[in-house]
GROMACS .gro file of C-alpha atoms in nm:
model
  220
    1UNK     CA    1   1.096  -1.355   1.025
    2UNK     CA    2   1.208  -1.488   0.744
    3UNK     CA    3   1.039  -1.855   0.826
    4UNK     CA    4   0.680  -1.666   0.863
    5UNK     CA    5   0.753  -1.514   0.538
    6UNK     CA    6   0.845  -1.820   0.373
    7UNK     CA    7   0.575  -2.063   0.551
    8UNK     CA    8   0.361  -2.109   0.285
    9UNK     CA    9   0.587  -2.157   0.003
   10UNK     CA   10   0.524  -2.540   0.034
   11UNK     CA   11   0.167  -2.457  -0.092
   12UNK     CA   12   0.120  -2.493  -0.462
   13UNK     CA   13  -0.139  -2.217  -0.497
   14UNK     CA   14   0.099  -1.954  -0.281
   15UNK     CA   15   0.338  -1.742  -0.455
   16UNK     CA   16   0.636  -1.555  -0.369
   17UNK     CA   17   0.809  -1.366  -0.632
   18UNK     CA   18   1.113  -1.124  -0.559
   19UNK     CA   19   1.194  -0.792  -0.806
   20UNK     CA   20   1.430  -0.617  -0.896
   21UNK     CA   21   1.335  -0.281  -0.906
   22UNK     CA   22   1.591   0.030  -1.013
   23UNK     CA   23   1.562   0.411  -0.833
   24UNK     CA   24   1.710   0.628  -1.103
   25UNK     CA   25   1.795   0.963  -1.186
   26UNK     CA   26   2.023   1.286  -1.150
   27UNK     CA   27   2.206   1.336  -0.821
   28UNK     CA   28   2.014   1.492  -0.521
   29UNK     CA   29   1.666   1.459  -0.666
   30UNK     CA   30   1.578   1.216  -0.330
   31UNK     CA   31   1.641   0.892  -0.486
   32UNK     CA   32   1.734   0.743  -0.125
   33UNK     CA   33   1.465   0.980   0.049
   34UNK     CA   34   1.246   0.840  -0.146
   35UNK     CA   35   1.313   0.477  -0.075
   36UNK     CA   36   1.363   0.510   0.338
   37UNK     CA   37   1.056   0.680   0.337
   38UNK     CA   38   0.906   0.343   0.101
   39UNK     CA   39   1.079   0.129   0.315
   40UNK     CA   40   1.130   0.238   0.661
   41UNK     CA   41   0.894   0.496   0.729
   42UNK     CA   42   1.190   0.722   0.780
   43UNK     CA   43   1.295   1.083   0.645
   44UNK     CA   44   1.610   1.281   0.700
   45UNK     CA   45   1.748   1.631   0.517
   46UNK     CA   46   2.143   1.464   0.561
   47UNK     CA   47   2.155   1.208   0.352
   48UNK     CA   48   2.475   1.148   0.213
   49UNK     CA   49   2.537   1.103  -0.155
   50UNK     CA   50   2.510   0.728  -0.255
   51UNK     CA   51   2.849   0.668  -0.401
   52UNK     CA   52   2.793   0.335  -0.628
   53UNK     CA   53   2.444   0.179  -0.553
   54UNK     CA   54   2.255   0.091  -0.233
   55UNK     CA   55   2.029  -0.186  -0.152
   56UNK     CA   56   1.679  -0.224   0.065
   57UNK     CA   57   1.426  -0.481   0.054
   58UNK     CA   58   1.034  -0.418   0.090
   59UNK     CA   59   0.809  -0.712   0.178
   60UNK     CA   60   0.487  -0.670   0.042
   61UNK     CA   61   0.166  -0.909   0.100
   62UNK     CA   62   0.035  -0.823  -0.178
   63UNK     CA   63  -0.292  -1.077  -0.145
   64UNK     CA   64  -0.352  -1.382   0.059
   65UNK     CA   65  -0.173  -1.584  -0.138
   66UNK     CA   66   0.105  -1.359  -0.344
   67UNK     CA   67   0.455  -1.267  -0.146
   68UNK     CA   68   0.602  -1.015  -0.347
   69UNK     CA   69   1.007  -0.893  -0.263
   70UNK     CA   70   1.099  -0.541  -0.378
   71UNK     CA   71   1.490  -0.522  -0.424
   72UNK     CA   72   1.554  -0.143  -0.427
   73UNK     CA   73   1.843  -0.099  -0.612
   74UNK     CA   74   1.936   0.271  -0.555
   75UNK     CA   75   2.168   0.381  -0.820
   76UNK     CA   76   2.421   0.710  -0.750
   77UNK     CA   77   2.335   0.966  -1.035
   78UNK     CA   78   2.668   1.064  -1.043
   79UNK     CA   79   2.702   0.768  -1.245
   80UNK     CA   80   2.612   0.930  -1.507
   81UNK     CA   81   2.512   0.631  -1.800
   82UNK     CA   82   2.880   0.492  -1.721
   83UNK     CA   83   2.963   0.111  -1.813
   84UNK     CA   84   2.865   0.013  -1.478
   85UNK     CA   85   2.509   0.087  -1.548
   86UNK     CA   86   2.452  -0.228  -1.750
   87UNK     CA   87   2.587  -0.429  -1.478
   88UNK     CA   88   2.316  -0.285  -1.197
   89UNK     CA   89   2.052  -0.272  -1.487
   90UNK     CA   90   2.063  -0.640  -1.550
   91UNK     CA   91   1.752  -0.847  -1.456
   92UNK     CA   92   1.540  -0.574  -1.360
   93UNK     CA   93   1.176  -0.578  -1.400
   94UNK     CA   94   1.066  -0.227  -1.338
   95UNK     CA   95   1.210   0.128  -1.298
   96UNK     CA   96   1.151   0.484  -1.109
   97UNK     CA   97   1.313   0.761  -1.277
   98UNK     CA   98   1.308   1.029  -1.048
   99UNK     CA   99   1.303   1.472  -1.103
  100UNK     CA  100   1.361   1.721  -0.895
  101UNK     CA  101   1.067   1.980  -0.919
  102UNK     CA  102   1.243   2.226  -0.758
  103UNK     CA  103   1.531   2.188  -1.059
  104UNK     CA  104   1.448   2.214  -1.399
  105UNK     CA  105   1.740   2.108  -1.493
  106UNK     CA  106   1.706   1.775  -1.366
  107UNK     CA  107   1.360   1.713  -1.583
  108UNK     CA  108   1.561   1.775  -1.867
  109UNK     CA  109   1.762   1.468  -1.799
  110UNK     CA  110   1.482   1.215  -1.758
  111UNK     CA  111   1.439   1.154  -2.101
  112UNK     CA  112   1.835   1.017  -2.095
  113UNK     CA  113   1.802   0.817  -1.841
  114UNK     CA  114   1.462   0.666  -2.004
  115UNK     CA  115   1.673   0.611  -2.305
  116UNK     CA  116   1.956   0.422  -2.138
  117UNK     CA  117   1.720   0.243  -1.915
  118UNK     CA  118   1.572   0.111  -2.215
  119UNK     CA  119   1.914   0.030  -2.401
  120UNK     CA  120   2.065  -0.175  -2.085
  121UNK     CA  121   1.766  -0.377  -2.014
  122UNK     CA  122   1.425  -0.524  -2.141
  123UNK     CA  123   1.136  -0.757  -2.083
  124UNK     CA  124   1.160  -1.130  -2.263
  125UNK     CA  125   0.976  -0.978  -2.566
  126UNK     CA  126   1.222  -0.658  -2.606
  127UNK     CA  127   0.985  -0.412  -2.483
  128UNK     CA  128   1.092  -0.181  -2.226
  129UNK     CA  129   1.063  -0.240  -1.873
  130UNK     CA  130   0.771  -0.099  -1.701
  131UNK     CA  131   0.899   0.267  -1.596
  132UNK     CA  132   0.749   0.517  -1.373
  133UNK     CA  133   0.798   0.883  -1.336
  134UNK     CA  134   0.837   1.025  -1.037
  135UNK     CA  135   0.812   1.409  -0.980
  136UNK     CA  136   0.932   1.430  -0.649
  137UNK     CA  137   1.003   1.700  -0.393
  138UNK     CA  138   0.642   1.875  -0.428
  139UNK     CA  139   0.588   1.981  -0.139
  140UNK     CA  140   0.830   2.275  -0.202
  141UNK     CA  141   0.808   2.547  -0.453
  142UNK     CA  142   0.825   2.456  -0.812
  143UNK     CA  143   1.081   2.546  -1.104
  144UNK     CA  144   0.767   2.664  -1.300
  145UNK     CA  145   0.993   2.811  -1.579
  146UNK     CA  146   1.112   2.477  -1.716
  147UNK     CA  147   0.827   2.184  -1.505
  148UNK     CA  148   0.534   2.130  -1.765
  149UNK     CA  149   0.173   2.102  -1.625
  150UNK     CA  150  -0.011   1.788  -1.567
  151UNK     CA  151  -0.122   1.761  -1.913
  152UNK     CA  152   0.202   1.790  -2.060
  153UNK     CA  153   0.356   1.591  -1.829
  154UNK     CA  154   0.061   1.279  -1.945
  155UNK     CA  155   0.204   1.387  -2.311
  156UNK     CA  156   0.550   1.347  -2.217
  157UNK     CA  157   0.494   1.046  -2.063
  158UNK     CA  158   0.278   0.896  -2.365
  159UNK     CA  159   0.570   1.011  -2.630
  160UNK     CA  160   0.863   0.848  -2.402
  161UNK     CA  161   0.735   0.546  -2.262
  162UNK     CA  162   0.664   0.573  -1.913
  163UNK     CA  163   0.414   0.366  -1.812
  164UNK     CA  164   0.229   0.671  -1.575
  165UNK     CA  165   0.371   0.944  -1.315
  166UNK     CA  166   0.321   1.096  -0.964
  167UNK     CA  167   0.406   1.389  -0.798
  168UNK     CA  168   0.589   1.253  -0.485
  169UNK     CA  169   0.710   1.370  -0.177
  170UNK     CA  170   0.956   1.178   0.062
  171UNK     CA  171   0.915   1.424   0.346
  172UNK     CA  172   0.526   1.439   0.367
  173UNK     CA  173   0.513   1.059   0.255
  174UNK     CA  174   0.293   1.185  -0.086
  175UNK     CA  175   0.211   0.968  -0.346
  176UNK     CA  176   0.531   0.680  -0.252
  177UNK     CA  177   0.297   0.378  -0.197
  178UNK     CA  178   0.041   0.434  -0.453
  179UNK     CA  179   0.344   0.453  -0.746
  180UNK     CA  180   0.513   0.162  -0.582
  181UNK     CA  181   0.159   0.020  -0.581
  182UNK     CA  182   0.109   0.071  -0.896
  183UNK     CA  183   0.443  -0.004  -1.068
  184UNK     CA  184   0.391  -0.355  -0.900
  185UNK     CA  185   0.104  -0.403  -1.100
  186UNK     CA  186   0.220  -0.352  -1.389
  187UNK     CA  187   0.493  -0.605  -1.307
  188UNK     CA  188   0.235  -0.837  -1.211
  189UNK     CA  189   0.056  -0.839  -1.542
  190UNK     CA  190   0.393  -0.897  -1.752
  191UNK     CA  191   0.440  -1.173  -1.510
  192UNK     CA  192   0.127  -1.308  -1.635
  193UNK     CA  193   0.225  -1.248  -1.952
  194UNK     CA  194   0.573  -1.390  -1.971
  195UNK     CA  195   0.517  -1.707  -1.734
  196UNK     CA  196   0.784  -1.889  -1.856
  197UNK     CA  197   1.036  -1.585  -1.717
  198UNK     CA  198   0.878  -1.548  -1.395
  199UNK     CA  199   1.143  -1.412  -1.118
  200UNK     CA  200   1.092  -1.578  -0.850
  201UNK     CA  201   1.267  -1.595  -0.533
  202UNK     CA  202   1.467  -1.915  -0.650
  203UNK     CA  203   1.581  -1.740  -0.983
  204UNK     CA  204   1.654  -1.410  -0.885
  205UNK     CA  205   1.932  -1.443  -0.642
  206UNK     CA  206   2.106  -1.126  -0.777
  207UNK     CA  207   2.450  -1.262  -0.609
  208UNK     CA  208   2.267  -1.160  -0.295
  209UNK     CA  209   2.072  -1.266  -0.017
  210UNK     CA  210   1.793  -1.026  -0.047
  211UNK     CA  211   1.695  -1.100   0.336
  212UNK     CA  212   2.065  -0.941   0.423
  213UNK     CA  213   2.020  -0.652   0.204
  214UNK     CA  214   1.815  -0.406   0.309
  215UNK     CA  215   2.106  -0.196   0.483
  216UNK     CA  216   2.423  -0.320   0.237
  217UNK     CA  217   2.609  -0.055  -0.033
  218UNK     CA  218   2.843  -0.124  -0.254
  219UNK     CA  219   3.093   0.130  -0.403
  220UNK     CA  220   3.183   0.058  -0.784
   0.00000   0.00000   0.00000
């Protein structure tokens, strides 16, 4: 597999790039629901509690001639802004922060995450990373006492920085390839814009092989 993905990487015009993406946000909001479901098609209610941060890898042919490597990096909320956030933050170029619409509680946290997202890591030019939010578990009964409506929630995201949203569901496979989709882009165009820092497969090893890490964890 990994010689078909590679096969045109001797072409000057082809391009394979590899990102480091981060799934963050408070515990039990489907972080890792979220990503099987991106990644392997797969949903389960028993997912365990990701103790530390997890791993998975998304191949993407993006067009004929861009390869484009999603590293997943799935990070426990139970982490809780500790000093081993900086450490899992480092070199990423884009970022899912991730609510629980069923939990109010947990919207009320985004905008902490957002803030030590944006404290931990940045693009070349010190702007933040591009960040999208992700309002999952909508296919199930809202918190409507403390989840603002669509227009608030474009307000919200204006004010803090996100670069869009999406009302998500892992279960019924809503809305998870068109805000991957579209957080790539957004990549894409600071790649574009930053050529000198572009992170390709070559640069980004990550102390990883990325081809061996779609099923690793690692406890902290």
């Amino acid at each position: 597999m990994a010689g078909a993905e590679r096969g045109g990487v001797g072409v000057p015009e082809n391009r394979e790039h590899l990102f480091k993406v981060l799934v963050i946000g408070e515990l039990g909001v489907g972080k890792t629901s979220i990503i099987k479901r991106y990644v392997h098609q797969l949903f389960s209610q028993n997912y365990r509690a990701t103790i530390g941060v997890d791993f998975a890898l998304k191949v993407l042919n993006w067009d004929t001639r861009t390869l484009v490597r999603l590293q997943l990096w799935d990070i426990a909320g139970q982490e809780r802004f500790g000093n081993m956030t900086r450490v899992y933050y480092k070199e990423a170029v884009g970022a899912f922060v991730v609510f629980d619409v069923t939990r109010g509680s947990t919207f009320e946290a985004v905008s902490k995450w957002k803030h030590d997202l944006d404290s931990k890591v940045a693009l070349p030019n010190g702007s933040p990373i591009p960040t999208i939010l992700l309002a999952n578990k909508c296919d199930q009964k809202k918190d409507s006492s403390q989840n603002p409506s669509p227009s608030q929630m474009n307000q919200f995201c204006k004010e803090g920085g996100f670069a869009g949203w999406f009302e998500t569901s892992a279960k019924d496979n809503i809305n998870i390839d068109e805000a991957a989709r579209f957080l790539v882009e957004k990549i894409l165009a600071n790649l574009k814009a930053f050529p000198n820092e572009e992170n390709d497969v070559d640069k980004l090893k990550l102390g990883l092989d990325p081809l061996k890490a779609e099923s690793k964890s690692q406890c902290c």
